[in-house]
Amino acid sequence: MASAMLSFASAAAPASASLSVRENLKGKAKIGSVNFSSSVPERNPFAKTKHFGRVSMTVAVNASRFEGITMAPPDPILGVSEAFKADTDERKLNLGVGAYRTEELQPYVLKVVKKAENLMLERGENKEYLPIEGLAAFNKATAELLFGADNPVIKQQRVATVQGLSGTGSLRLAAALIERYFPGAKVLISSPTWGNHKNIFNDARVPWSEYRYYDPKTVGLDFEGMIADIKDAPAGSFILLHGCAHNPTGIDPTPEQWEKIADVIQEKNHIPFFDVAYQGFASGSLDADASSVRLFAARGMELLVAQSYSKNLGLYAERIGAINVVCSSADAATRVKSQLKRLARPMYSNPPVHGAKIVASIVSDPALFNEWKAEMEMMAGRIKNVRQKLYASLCAKDKSGKDWSFILKQIGMFSFTGLSKTQSENMTNKWHVYMTKDGRISLAGLNLAKCEYLADAIVDSYHNVS
Ligand SMILES: Cc1ncc(COP(=O)(O)O)c(C=O)c1O
């Protein structure tokens, strides 16, 4: 708070004497001090001096130096949780944030994570700084999980892997690399996409535009539009693709469509840039969910892949992920890695160790690795069950003949309901169902018991709100 100072040049009082006053400037109560020293105000850059005869009065400017900073809007995804917390209705349902919940709708810490953490405690591991690129054992494990340990890109050491601050931080590091080494190059993102993609590229000053992805008529993939827009992009653009479980739509290309997407990207000399936030969480299989990335790598293409362990290991708050850059030679990969480290150093210096050790411990221990796979299957399975029940409830309650089968065609923790902004608002205002305004619901926040209630809310919003 800016202080107010009254300075008396005639200074009958001791030079350092001061007393507090409460004054009301511009209608705001301010606590300030009366200072009898004539020398202090001159040193205060906030102060302005007025002369009244022999008394010179120095009044600190009451405005904050941050006056020009306006209120930021709430985050469209994380803001939903805030609103949910404030709602006292017992029927309320939080389907906003993509975080796994148990059938009791409680947060879930994987048992295998607890085991790994106990082992780490027993080993008494230290908390020394990691190198800029992160934990070597984690970087090795994460690249192998993504590409498969026998993949030629691994064997030939053509992957530059740097541990990142989860998926978001890894994407941000890649964006910084693009901004620095591909000035002016555009990133093409799907329309729609995960809300933070635009923020990331905006903040990194990387130009972006959208390619068609979602077709509201079919609540499916606009494949023709997607291909046409990728073709039209300036040669050498970065094409951001969701490796699996597209967020927010839950709509993934088929294997045949992936091949065609790869054809166009290759033809146009574009660079694929995968965001893999749900490996193993979509289908329950780590390998199946990495098949899109592996298909591109098998063509010998250079590509980028950001990874996250927030969902598949439930390590949301540990901020553990990686950026992988597949290069055409080991030498190029070494150089790229050195520059990623150079970009990371002034941003955050080096990444946190805890999540990296959890991942490395689990992947390097066959028993723990198998336990993880079983738990991932269990989580993916629960979401599939809920999806099935929601579909059945919608069919039973909606007598209009509307086809809700698109819900079953979607994959992963999200479902795009096709509800408009006003219909989504009705879901929240009338039914206390919290979701993003684009019509996305997180099925990970739903349980079997609440499917019928949700179906009532969707049917009402869809048919009774224009
Ligand atoms: C598509 C996509 N990318 C990246 C992320 C990044 O998540 P995190 O930074 O928690 O790893 C998310 C999280 O919801 C996502 O859905």
GROMACS .gro file of C-alpha atoms and ligand atoms in nm:
model
  482
    1MET     CA    1   0.000   0.000   0.000
    2ALA     CA    2   0.138   0.339  -0.091
    3SER     CA    3   0.207   0.548   0.214
    4ALA     CA    4   0.121   0.914   0.262
    5MET     CA    5   0.388   1.136   0.403
    6LEU     CA    6   0.364   1.489   0.535
    7SER     CA    7   0.696   1.660   0.545
    8PHE     CA    8   0.750   1.977   0.747
    9ALA     CA    9   1.044   2.169   0.611
   10SER     CA   10   1.046   2.393   0.918
   11ALA     CA   11   1.120   2.073   1.106
   12ALA     CA   12   1.069   2.155   1.467
   13ALA     CA   13   1.032   1.785   1.531
   14PRO     CA   14   1.320   1.539   1.544
   15ALA     CA   15   1.436   1.436   1.196
   16SER     CA   16   1.325   1.076   1.226
   17ALA     CA   17   0.992   1.118   1.410
   18SER     CA   18   0.685   0.969   1.246
   19LEU     CA   19   0.329   0.877   1.340
   20SER     CA   20   0.058   0.677   1.171
   21VAL     CA   21  -0.249   0.842   1.026
   22ARG     CA   22  -0.557   0.697   0.863
   23GLU     CA   23  -0.677   0.907   0.578
   24ASN     CA   24  -0.934   0.864   0.309
   25LEU     CA   25  -0.799   0.925  -0.035
   26LYS     CA   26  -1.026   0.877  -0.334
   27GLY     CA   27  -1.280   0.719  -0.102
   28LYS     CA   28  -1.040   0.440   0.002
   29ALA     CA   29  -0.916   0.416   0.356
   30LYS     CA   30  -0.538   0.423   0.361
   31ILE     CA   31  -0.305   0.380   0.648
   32GLY     CA   32  -0.004   0.602   0.612
   33SER     CA   33   0.256   0.772   0.825
   34VAL     CA   34   0.340   1.133   0.895
   35ASN     CA   35   0.710   1.171   0.856
   36PHE     CA   36   0.892   1.472   0.991
   37SER     CA   37   1.210   1.411   0.803
   38SER     CA   38   1.263   1.640   0.504
   39SER     CA   39   1.515   1.414   0.340
   40VAL     CA   40   1.308   1.096   0.308
   41PRO     CA   41   1.040   1.215   0.061
   42GLU     CA   42   1.297   1.317  -0.200
   43ARG     CA   43   1.421   0.961  -0.208
   44ASN     CA   44   1.073   0.822  -0.252
   45PRO     CA   45   0.992   0.795  -0.624
   46PHE     CA   46   0.619   0.778  -0.544
   47ALA     CA   47   0.618   1.110  -0.363
   48LYS     CA   48   0.509   1.449  -0.496
   49THR     CA   49   0.592   1.767  -0.299
   50LYS     CA   50   0.355   2.062  -0.248
   51HIS     CA   51   0.467   2.384  -0.079
   52PHE     CA   52   0.241   2.569   0.167
   53GLY     CA   53   0.441   2.870   0.285
   54ARG     CA   54   0.718   2.741   0.504
   55VAL     CA   55   0.557   2.397   0.523
   56SER     CA   56   0.628   2.167   0.238
   57MET     CA   57   0.381   1.877   0.223
   58THR     CA   58   0.471   1.561   0.047
   59VAL     CA   59   0.178   1.336  -0.043
   60ALA     CA   60   0.256   0.996  -0.180
   61VAL     CA   61   0.065   0.924  -0.499
   62ASN     CA   62  -0.208   0.691  -0.386
   63ALA     CA   63  -0.231   0.495  -0.711
   64SER     CA   64  -0.078   0.148  -0.727
   65ARG     CA   65   0.197   0.097  -0.980
   66PHE     CA   66  -0.019  -0.196  -1.091
   67GLU     CA   67  -0.326   0.023  -1.154
   68GLY     CA   68  -0.306  -0.050  -1.528
   69ILE     CA   69  -0.340  -0.424  -1.470
   70THR     CA   70  -0.697  -0.531  -1.526
   71MET     CA   71  -0.867  -0.837  -1.374
   72ALA     CA   72  -0.789  -1.153  -1.571
   73PRO     CA   73  -1.088  -1.367  -1.667
   74PRO     CA   74  -1.119  -1.696  -1.476
   75ASP     CA   75  -0.965  -1.996  -1.653
   76PRO     CA   76  -1.245  -2.161  -1.854
   77ILE     CA   77  -1.157  -2.508  -1.722
   78LEU     CA   78  -1.017  -2.451  -1.372
   79GLY     CA   79  -1.280  -2.179  -1.309
   80VAL     CA   80  -1.549  -2.450  -1.334
   81SER     CA   81  -1.410  -2.618  -1.019
   82GLU     CA   82  -1.425  -2.290  -0.829
   83ALA     CA   83  -1.792  -2.248  -0.921
   84PHE     CA   84  -1.860  -2.613  -0.828
   85LYS     CA   85  -1.708  -2.567  -0.482
   86ALA     CA   86  -1.933  -2.267  -0.417
   87ASP     CA   87  -2.254  -2.460  -0.506
   88THR     CA   88  -2.428  -2.605  -0.200
   89ASP     CA   89  -2.684  -2.822  -0.388
   90GLU     CA   90  -2.632  -3.187  -0.299
   91ARG     CA   91  -2.711  -3.305  -0.653
   92LYS     CA   92  -2.412  -3.113  -0.791
   93LEU     CA   93  -2.176  -3.290  -1.027
   94ASN     CA   94  -1.832  -3.169  -1.138
   95LEU     CA   95  -1.768  -3.280  -1.495
   96GLY     CA   96  -1.540  -2.987  -1.573
   97VAL     CA   97  -1.183  -3.082  -1.496
   98GLY     CA   98  -1.030  -3.391  -1.654
   99ALA     CA   99  -0.923  -3.570  -1.338
  100TYR     CA  100  -1.004  -3.931  -1.257
  101ARG     CA  101  -1.248  -4.002  -0.975
  102THR     CA  102  -1.344  -4.331  -0.814
  103GLU     CA  103  -1.700  -4.471  -0.827
  104GLU     CA  104  -1.745  -4.275  -0.500
  105LEU     CA  105  -1.636  -3.964  -0.694
  106GLN     CA  106  -1.323  -3.925  -0.484
  107PRO     CA  107  -0.971  -3.842  -0.611
  108TYR     CA  108  -0.761  -4.153  -0.665
  109VAL     CA  109  -0.394  -4.212  -0.587
  110LEU     CA  110  -0.279  -4.522  -0.772
  111LYS     CA  111  -0.172  -4.807  -0.542
  112VAL     CA  112   0.139  -4.857  -0.752
  113VAL     CA  113   0.233  -4.492  -0.697
  114LYS     CA  114   0.204  -4.535  -0.320
  115LYS     CA  115   0.425  -4.847  -0.341
  116ALA     CA  116   0.687  -4.664  -0.547
  117GLU     CA  117   0.684  -4.373  -0.302
  118ASN     CA  118   0.730  -4.608  -0.006
  119LEU     CA  119   1.027  -4.770  -0.178
  120MET     CA  120   1.175  -4.427  -0.244
  121LEU     CA  121   1.136  -4.338   0.124
  122GLU     CA  122   1.299  -4.664   0.231
  123ARG     CA  123   1.592  -4.596   0.001
  124GLY     CA  124   1.627  -4.254   0.165
  125GLU     CA  125   1.680  -4.074  -0.162
  126ASN     CA  126   1.815  -3.721  -0.155
  127LYS     CA  127   1.667  -3.401  -0.294
  128GLU     CA  128   1.964  -3.274  -0.489
  129TYR     CA  129   1.905  -3.069  -0.804
  130LEU     CA  130   1.841  -3.268  -1.120
  131PRO     CA  131   2.037  -3.181  -1.433
  132ILE     CA  132   1.858  -2.933  -1.663
  133GLU     CA  133   1.733  -3.217  -1.885
  134GLY     CA  134   1.586  -3.405  -1.588
  135LEU     CA  135   1.636  -3.752  -1.445
  136ALA     CA  136   1.825  -3.974  -1.691
  137ALA     CA  137   1.634  -4.289  -1.586
  138PHE     CA  138   1.303  -4.109  -1.639
  139ASN     CA  139   1.402  -3.973  -1.981
  140LYS     CA  140   1.504  -4.320  -2.095
  141ALA     CA  141   1.185  -4.479  -1.960
  142THR     CA  142   0.952  -4.217  -2.104
  143ALA     CA  143   1.097  -4.232  -2.457
  144GLU     CA  144   1.080  -4.612  -2.450
  145LEU     CA  145   0.720  -4.613  -2.330
  146LEU     CA  146   0.629  -4.381  -2.612
  147PHE     CA  147   0.812  -4.537  -2.906
  148GLY     CA  148   0.877  -4.890  -2.777
  149ALA     CA  149   1.226  -4.987  -2.657
  150ASP     CA  150   1.311  -5.158  -2.986
  151ASN     CA  151   1.209  -4.871  -3.207
  152PRO     CA  152   1.489  -4.766  -3.448
  153VAL     CA  153   1.453  -4.404  -3.333
  154ILE     CA  154   1.562  -4.519  -2.986
  155LYS     CA  155   1.826  -4.767  -3.104
  156GLN     CA  156   1.982  -4.503  -3.330
  157GLN     CA  157   1.967  -4.240  -3.053
  158ARG     CA  158   1.765  -4.006  -3.269
  159VAL     CA  159   1.536  -3.882  -2.992
  160ALA     CA  160   1.616  -3.572  -2.790
  161THR     CA  161   1.423  -3.619  -2.465
  162VAL     CA  162   1.401  -3.355  -2.195
  163GLN     CA  163   1.191  -3.390  -1.879
  164GLY     CA  164   0.928  -3.117  -1.868
  165LEU     CA  165   0.682  -2.965  -1.623
  166SER     CA  166   0.414  -3.216  -1.717
  167GLY     CA  167   0.231  -3.193  -2.051
  168THR     CA  168   0.183  -2.817  -2.035
  169GLY     CA  169   0.546  -2.735  -1.956
  170SER     CA  170   0.668  -2.977  -2.223
  171LEU     CA  171   0.444  -2.816  -2.484
  172ARG     CA  172   0.567  -2.474  -2.372
  173LEU     CA  173   0.930  -2.579  -2.409
  174ALA     CA  174   0.861  -2.707  -2.759
  175ALA     CA  175   0.684  -2.380  -2.840
  176ALA     CA  176   0.994  -2.190  -2.725
  177LEU     CA  177   1.208  -2.409  -2.953
  178ILE     CA  178   0.979  -2.335  -3.249
  179GLU     CA  179   0.980  -1.963  -3.176
  180ARG     CA  180   1.359  -1.953  -3.160
  181TYR     CA  181   1.459  -2.185  -3.443
  182PHE     CA  182   1.163  -2.166  -3.682
  183PRO     CA  183   1.076  -1.796  -3.670
  184GLY     CA  184   0.744  -1.724  -3.839
  185ALA     CA  185   0.652  -2.092  -3.870
  186LYS     CA  186   0.289  -2.158  -3.794
  187VAL     CA  187   0.141  -2.419  -3.566
  188LEU     CA  188  -0.190  -2.565  -3.681
  189ILE     CA  189  -0.421  -2.672  -3.402
  190SER     CA  190  -0.747  -2.860  -3.426
  191SER     CA  191  -1.079  -2.678  -3.398
  192PRO     CA  192  -1.166  -2.725  -3.118
  193THR     CA  193  -0.871  -2.819  -2.902
  194TRP     CA  194  -0.767  -2.827  -2.536
  195GLY     CA  195  -0.812  -2.470  -2.417
  196ASN     CA  196  -0.452  -2.419  -2.308
  197HIS     CA  197  -0.296  -2.483  -2.651
  198LYS     CA  198  -0.382  -2.133  -2.772
  199ASN     CA  199  -0.248  -1.976  -2.451
  200ILE     CA  200   0.078  -2.170  -2.482
  201PHE     CA  201   0.147  -2.060  -2.839
  202ASN     CA  202   0.029  -1.705  -2.774
  203ASP     CA  203   0.263  -1.671  -2.478
  204ALA     CA  204   0.552  -1.820  -2.676
  205ARG     CA  205   0.470  -1.577  -2.962
  206VAL     CA  206   0.424  -1.861  -3.207
  207PRO     CA  207   0.162  -1.789  -3.476
  208TRP     CA  208  -0.115  -2.047  -3.496
  209SER     CA  209  -0.429  -2.115  -3.692
  210GLU     CA  210  -0.691  -2.386  -3.677
  211TYR     CA  211  -0.770  -2.686  -3.895
  212ARG     CA  212  -1.120  -2.826  -3.910
  213TYR     CA  213  -1.170  -3.125  -3.683
  214TYR     CA  214  -1.516  -3.148  -3.531
  215ASP     CA  215  -1.827  -3.180  -3.743
  216PRO     CA  216  -2.133  -3.067  -3.542
  217LYS     CA  217  -2.367  -3.236  -3.789
  218THR     CA  218  -2.234  -3.583  -3.715
  219VAL     CA  219  -2.076  -3.505  -3.377
  220GLY     CA  220  -1.782  -3.680  -3.544
  221LEU     CA  221  -1.459  -3.605  -3.728
  222ASP     CA  222  -1.459  -3.362  -4.020
  223PHE     CA  223  -1.190  -3.566  -4.191
  224GLU     CA  224  -1.220  -3.398  -4.535
  225GLY     CA  225  -1.197  -3.054  -4.374
  226MET     CA  226  -0.899  -3.159  -4.166
  227ILE     CA  227  -0.706  -3.292  -4.465
  228ALA     CA  228  -0.791  -2.985  -4.679
  229ASP     CA  229  -0.673  -2.744  -4.409
  230ILE     CA  230  -0.348  -2.932  -4.346
  231LYS     CA  231  -0.287  -2.929  -4.723
  232ASP     CA  232  -0.351  -2.554  -4.738
  233ALA     CA  233  -0.110  -2.467  -4.457
  234PRO     CA  234   0.222  -2.311  -4.558
  235ALA     CA  235   0.481  -2.585  -4.623
  236GLY     CA  236   0.688  -2.659  -4.314
  237SER     CA  237   0.413  -2.581  -4.064
  238PHE     CA  238   0.389  -2.766  -3.733
  239ILE     CA  239   0.071  -2.975  -3.716
  240LEU     CA  240  -0.044  -3.029  -3.359
  241LEU     CA  241  -0.214  -3.368  -3.324
  242HIS     CA  242  -0.364  -3.533  -3.017
  243GLY     CA  243  -0.195  -3.874  -3.003
  244CYS     CA  244  -0.508  -4.036  -2.859
  245ALA     CA  245  -0.830  -3.941  -2.678
  246HIS     CA  246  -0.871  -3.601  -2.843
  247ASN     CA  247  -0.954  -3.332  -2.592
  248PRO     CA  248  -1.228  -3.199  -2.587
  249THR     CA  249  -1.414  -3.413  -2.842
  250GLY     CA  250  -1.308  -3.769  -2.757
  251ILE     CA  251  -1.304  -3.827  -3.135
  252ASP     CA  252  -0.990  -3.993  -3.275
  253PRO     CA  253  -0.902  -4.068  -3.638
  254THR     CA  254  -0.914  -4.436  -3.740
  255PRO     CA  255  -0.580  -4.610  -3.824
  256GLU     CA  256  -0.658  -4.562  -4.196
  257GLN     CA  257  -0.725  -4.193  -4.140
  258TRP     CA  258  -0.398  -4.157  -3.948
  259GLU     CA  259  -0.215  -4.297  -4.252
  260LYS     CA  260  -0.379  -4.037  -4.475
  261ILE     CA  261  -0.298  -3.757  -4.229
  262ALA     CA  262   0.066  -3.873  -4.235
  263ASP     CA  263   0.061  -3.875  -4.618
  264VAL     CA  264  -0.048  -3.511  -4.636
  265ILE     CA  265   0.192  -3.400  -4.367
  266GLN     CA  266   0.478  -3.569  -4.552
  267GLU     CA  267   0.372  -3.426  -4.888
  268LYS     CA  268   0.369  -3.074  -4.749
  269ASN     CA  269   0.692  -3.118  -4.557
  270HIS     CA  270   0.512  -3.025  -4.238
  271ILE     CA  271   0.640  -3.128  -3.895
  272PRO     CA  272   0.403  -3.338  -3.683
  273PHE     CA  273   0.379  -3.224  -3.324
  274PHE     CA  274   0.199  -3.475  -3.103
  275ASP     CA  275   0.042  -3.399  -2.769
  276VAL     CA  276   0.017  -3.729  -2.580
  277ALA     CA  277  -0.161  -3.661  -2.251
  278TYR     CA  278  -0.353  -3.989  -2.223
  279GLN     CA  279  -0.124  -4.278  -2.318
  280GLY     CA  280  -0.275  -4.595  -2.173
  281PHE     CA  281  -0.568  -4.406  -2.032
  282ALA     CA  282  -0.772  -4.405  -2.352
  283SER     CA  283  -0.783  -4.774  -2.444
  284GLY     CA  284  -0.618  -4.917  -2.133
  285SER     CA  285  -0.311  -5.016  -2.341
  286LEU     CA  286   0.010  -4.810  -2.351
  287ASP     CA  287   0.105  -4.955  -2.688
  288ALA     CA  288  -0.233  -4.908  -2.858
  289ASP     CA  289  -0.251  -4.546  -2.744
  290ALA     CA  290   0.097  -4.474  -2.885
  291SER     CA  291   0.020  -4.627  -3.225
  292SER     CA  292  -0.042  -4.293  -3.399
  293VAL     CA  293   0.298  -4.158  -3.293
  294ARG     CA  294   0.472  -4.484  -3.385
  295LEU     CA  295   0.308  -4.484  -3.728
  296PHE     CA  296   0.464  -4.144  -3.804
  297ALA     CA  297   0.801  -4.242  -3.657
  298ALA     CA  298   0.805  -4.559  -3.871
  299ARG     CA  299   0.788  -4.340  -4.181
  300GLY     CA  300   1.121  -4.185  -4.082
  301MET     CA  301   0.963  -3.846  -4.018
  302GLU     CA  302   1.107  -3.591  -3.779
  303LEU     CA  303   0.850  -3.507  -3.514
  304LEU     CA  304   0.784  -3.364  -3.171
  305VAL     CA  305   0.595  -3.536  -2.890
  306ALA     CA  306   0.491  -3.382  -2.559
  307GLN     CA  307   0.402  -3.637  -2.288
  308SER     CA  308   0.219  -3.612  -1.958
  309TYR     CA  309   0.185  -3.850  -1.661
  310SER     CA  310  -0.096  -3.649  -1.502
  311LYS     CA  311  -0.375  -3.883  -1.608
  312ASN     CA  312  -0.226  -4.227  -1.669
  313LEU     CA  313  -0.039  -4.230  -1.335
  314GLY     CA  314  -0.262  -3.978  -1.159
  315LEU     CA  315   0.042  -3.756  -1.096
  316TYR     CA  316  -0.147  -3.433  -1.164
  317ALA     CA  317   0.029  -3.222  -0.904
  318GLU     CA  318   0.376  -3.370  -0.952
  319ARG     CA  319   0.414  -3.196  -1.290
  320ILE     CA  320   0.588  -3.479  -1.467
  321GLY     CA  321   0.612  -3.514  -1.843
  322ALA     CA  322   0.861  -3.482  -2.127
  323ILE     CA  323   0.928  -3.331  -2.464
  324ASN     CA  324   1.073  -3.567  -2.725
  325VAL     CA  325   1.211  -3.447  -3.056
  326VAL     CA  326   1.273  -3.723  -3.309
  327CYS     CA  327   1.549  -3.614  -3.546
  328SER     CA  328   1.687  -3.766  -3.863
  329SER     CA  329   2.029  -3.822  -3.703
  330ALA     CA  330   2.178  -3.878  -3.358
  331ASP     CA  331   2.393  -3.572  -3.413
  332ALA     CA  332   2.088  -3.349  -3.475
  333ALA     CA  333   1.920  -3.495  -3.164
  334THR     CA  334   2.224  -3.403  -2.952
  335ARG     CA  335   2.216  -3.047  -3.079
  336VAL     CA  336   1.839  -3.013  -3.033
  337LYS     CA  337   1.868  -3.143  -2.677
  338SER     CA  338   2.140  -2.892  -2.598
  339GLN     CA  339   1.912  -2.609  -2.715
  340LEU     CA  340   1.612  -2.740  -2.522
  341LYS     CA  341   1.829  -2.729  -2.211
  342ARG     CA  342   1.938  -2.378  -2.297
  343LEU     CA  343   1.572  -2.273  -2.321
  344ALA     CA  344   1.476  -2.448  -1.997
  345ARG     CA  345   1.758  -2.306  -1.784
  346PRO     CA  346   1.636  -1.943  -1.762
  347MET     CA  347   1.269  -2.052  -1.741
  348TYR     CA  348   1.283  -2.291  -1.443
  349SER     CA  349   1.644  -2.410  -1.421
  350ASN     CA  350   1.572  -2.779  -1.371
  351PRO     CA  351   1.263  -2.992  -1.321
  352PRO     CA  352   1.122  -3.148  -1.001
  353VAL     CA  353   1.253  -3.490  -0.900
  354HIS     CA  354   0.969  -3.665  -0.719
  355GLY     CA  355   0.740  -3.751  -1.011
  356ALA     CA  356   1.036  -3.846  -1.229
  357LYS     CA  357   1.153  -4.098  -0.969
  358ILE     CA  358   0.804  -4.243  -0.935
  359VAL     CA  359   0.777  -4.303  -1.310
  360ALA     CA  360   1.131  -4.440  -1.338
  361SER     CA  361   1.081  -4.673  -1.036
  362ILE     CA  362   0.756  -4.814  -1.173
  363VAL     CA  363   0.876  -4.867  -1.528
  364SER     CA  364   1.207  -5.025  -1.426
  365ASP     CA  365   1.044  -5.282  -1.194
  366PRO     CA  366   0.852  -5.552  -1.387
  367ALA     CA  367   0.612  -5.622  -1.096
  368LEU     CA  368   0.528  -5.255  -1.045
  369PHE     CA  369   0.500  -5.201  -1.420
  370ASN     CA  370   0.242  -5.479  -1.444
  371GLU     CA  371   0.051  -5.336  -1.150
  372TRP     CA  372   0.043  -4.998  -1.319
  373LYS     CA  373  -0.093  -5.150  -1.641
  374ALA     CA  374  -0.365  -5.330  -1.444
  375GLU     CA  375  -0.467  -5.011  -1.263
  376MET     CA  376  -0.470  -4.816  -1.589
  377GLU     CA  377  -0.698  -5.078  -1.740
  378MET     CA  378  -0.921  -5.053  -1.435
  379MET     CA  379  -0.947  -4.672  -1.468
  380ALA     CA  380  -1.007  -4.684  -1.844
  381GLY     CA  381  -1.261  -4.963  -1.783
  382ARG     CA  382  -1.457  -4.761  -1.527
  383ILE     CA  383  -1.482  -4.473  -1.773
  384LYS     CA  384  -1.598  -4.708  -2.049
  385ASN     CA  385  -1.870  -4.849  -1.817
  386VAL     CA  386  -1.993  -4.503  -1.733
  387ARG     CA  387  -1.996  -4.410  -2.102
  388GLN     CA  388  -2.204  -4.717  -2.179
  389LYS     CA  389  -2.450  -4.648  -1.897
  390LEU     CA  390  -2.488  -4.282  -1.995
  391TYR     CA  391  -2.564  -4.385  -2.351
  392ALA     CA  392  -2.823  -4.640  -2.234
  393SER     CA  393  -2.983  -4.383  -2.001
  394LEU     CA  394  -3.005  -4.124  -2.280
  395CYS     CA  395  -3.166  -4.375  -2.515
  396ALA     CA  396  -3.417  -4.478  -2.247
  397LYS     CA  397  -3.515  -4.123  -2.150
  398ASP     CA  398  -3.513  -3.946  -2.486
  399LYS     CA  399  -3.824  -4.044  -2.679
  400SER     CA  400  -3.746  -3.811  -2.973
  401GLY     CA  401  -3.554  -4.075  -3.168
  402LYS     CA  402  -3.229  -3.877  -3.154
  403ASP     CA  403  -2.924  -4.091  -3.221
  404TRP     CA  404  -2.690  -4.072  -2.919
  405SER     CA  405  -2.450  -4.339  -3.050
  406PHE     CA  406  -2.178  -4.079  -3.105
  407ILE     CA  407  -2.113  -4.104  -2.730
  408LEU     CA  408  -2.001  -4.465  -2.773
  409LYS     CA  409  -1.774  -4.378  -3.065
  410GLN     CA  410  -1.579  -4.132  -2.853
  411ILE     CA  411  -1.280  -4.243  -2.648
  412GLY     CA  412  -1.100  -4.133  -2.331
  413MET     CA  413  -1.218  -3.937  -2.033
  414PHE     CA  414  -1.414  -3.675  -2.227
  415SER     CA  415  -1.739  -3.675  -2.414
  416PHE     CA  416  -1.845  -3.393  -2.640
  417THR     CA  417  -2.220  -3.380  -2.591
  418GLY     CA  418  -2.294  -3.145  -2.879
  419LEU     CA  419  -2.469  -2.911  -2.631
  420SER     CA  420  -2.441  -2.542  -2.715
  421LYS     CA  421  -2.315  -2.272  -2.480
  422THR     CA  422  -2.666  -2.183  -2.359
  423GLN     CA  423  -2.758  -2.549  -2.323
  424SER     CA  424  -2.437  -2.606  -2.123
  425GLU     CA  425  -2.530  -2.310  -1.905
  426ASN     CA  426  -2.870  -2.469  -1.841
  427MET     CA  427  -2.688  -2.785  -1.731
  428THR     CA  428  -2.511  -2.580  -1.466
  429ASN     CA  429  -2.776  -2.327  -1.367
  430LYS     CA  430  -3.071  -2.564  -1.352
  431TRP     CA  431  -2.915  -2.906  -1.294
  432HIS     CA  432  -2.596  -2.817  -1.102
  433VAL     CA  433  -2.388  -3.009  -1.355
  434TYR     CA  434  -2.058  -2.826  -1.393
  435MET     CA  435  -1.893  -2.857  -1.735
  436THR     CA  436  -1.708  -2.642  -1.985
  437LYS     CA  437  -1.921  -2.416  -2.202
  438ASP     CA  438  -1.817  -2.594  -2.521
  439GLY     CA  439  -2.040  -2.890  -2.427
  440ARG     CA  440  -1.758  -3.111  -2.297
  441ILE     CA  441  -1.816  -3.339  -2.001
  442SER     CA  442  -1.548  -3.537  -1.818
  443LEU     CA  443  -1.677  -3.890  -1.774
  444ALA     CA  444  -1.399  -3.945  -1.521
  445GLY     CA  445  -1.603  -3.731  -1.281
  446LEU     CA  446  -1.919  -3.938  -1.329
  447ASN     CA  447  -2.029  -4.263  -1.162
  448LEU     CA  448  -2.289  -4.522  -1.254
  449ALA     CA  449  -2.528  -4.393  -0.987
  450LYS     CA  450  -2.543  -4.046  -1.142
  451CYS     CA  451  -2.583  -4.147  -1.507
  452GLU     CA  452  -2.963  -4.125  -1.505
  453TYR     CA  453  -2.960  -3.783  -1.341
  454LEU     CA  454  -2.708  -3.663  -1.600
  455ALA     CA  455  -2.916  -3.807  -1.882
  456ASP     CA  456  -3.222  -3.616  -1.751
  457ALA     CA  457  -3.016  -3.296  -1.748
  458ILE     CA  458  -2.883  -3.352  -2.102
  459VAL     CA  459  -3.223  -3.442  -2.249
  460ASP     CA  460  -3.385  -3.137  -2.087
  461SER     CA  461  -3.106  -2.901  -2.199
  462TYR     CA  462  -3.097  -3.043  -2.550
  463HIS     CA  463  -3.472  -3.031  -2.616
  464ASN     CA  464  -3.592  -2.741  -2.401
  465VAL     CA  465  -3.315  -2.484  -2.444
  466SER     CA  466  -3.256  -2.339  -2.787
  467LIG     C1  467  -0.467  -3.248  -2.465
  467LIG     C2  468  -0.394  -3.215  -2.341
  467LIG     N1  469  -0.268  -3.180  -2.347
  467LIG     C3  470  -0.196  -3.151  -2.238
  467LIG     C4  471  -0.253  -3.154  -2.114
  467LIG     C5  472  -0.162  -3.119  -2.001
  467LIG     O1  473  -0.185  -3.159  -1.878
  467LIG     P1  474  -0.072  -3.153  -1.768
  467LIG     O2  475   0.000  -3.025  -1.785
  467LIG     O3  476  -0.145  -3.165  -1.641
  467LIG     O4  477   0.015  -3.269  -1.793
  467LIG     C6  478  -0.389  -3.188  -2.100
  467LIG     C7  479  -0.456  -3.188  -1.971
  467LIG     O5  480  -0.574  -3.188  -1.957
  467LIG     C8  481  -0.460  -3.220  -2.218
  467LIG     O6  482  -0.588  -3.257  -2.213
   0.00000   0.00000   0.00000
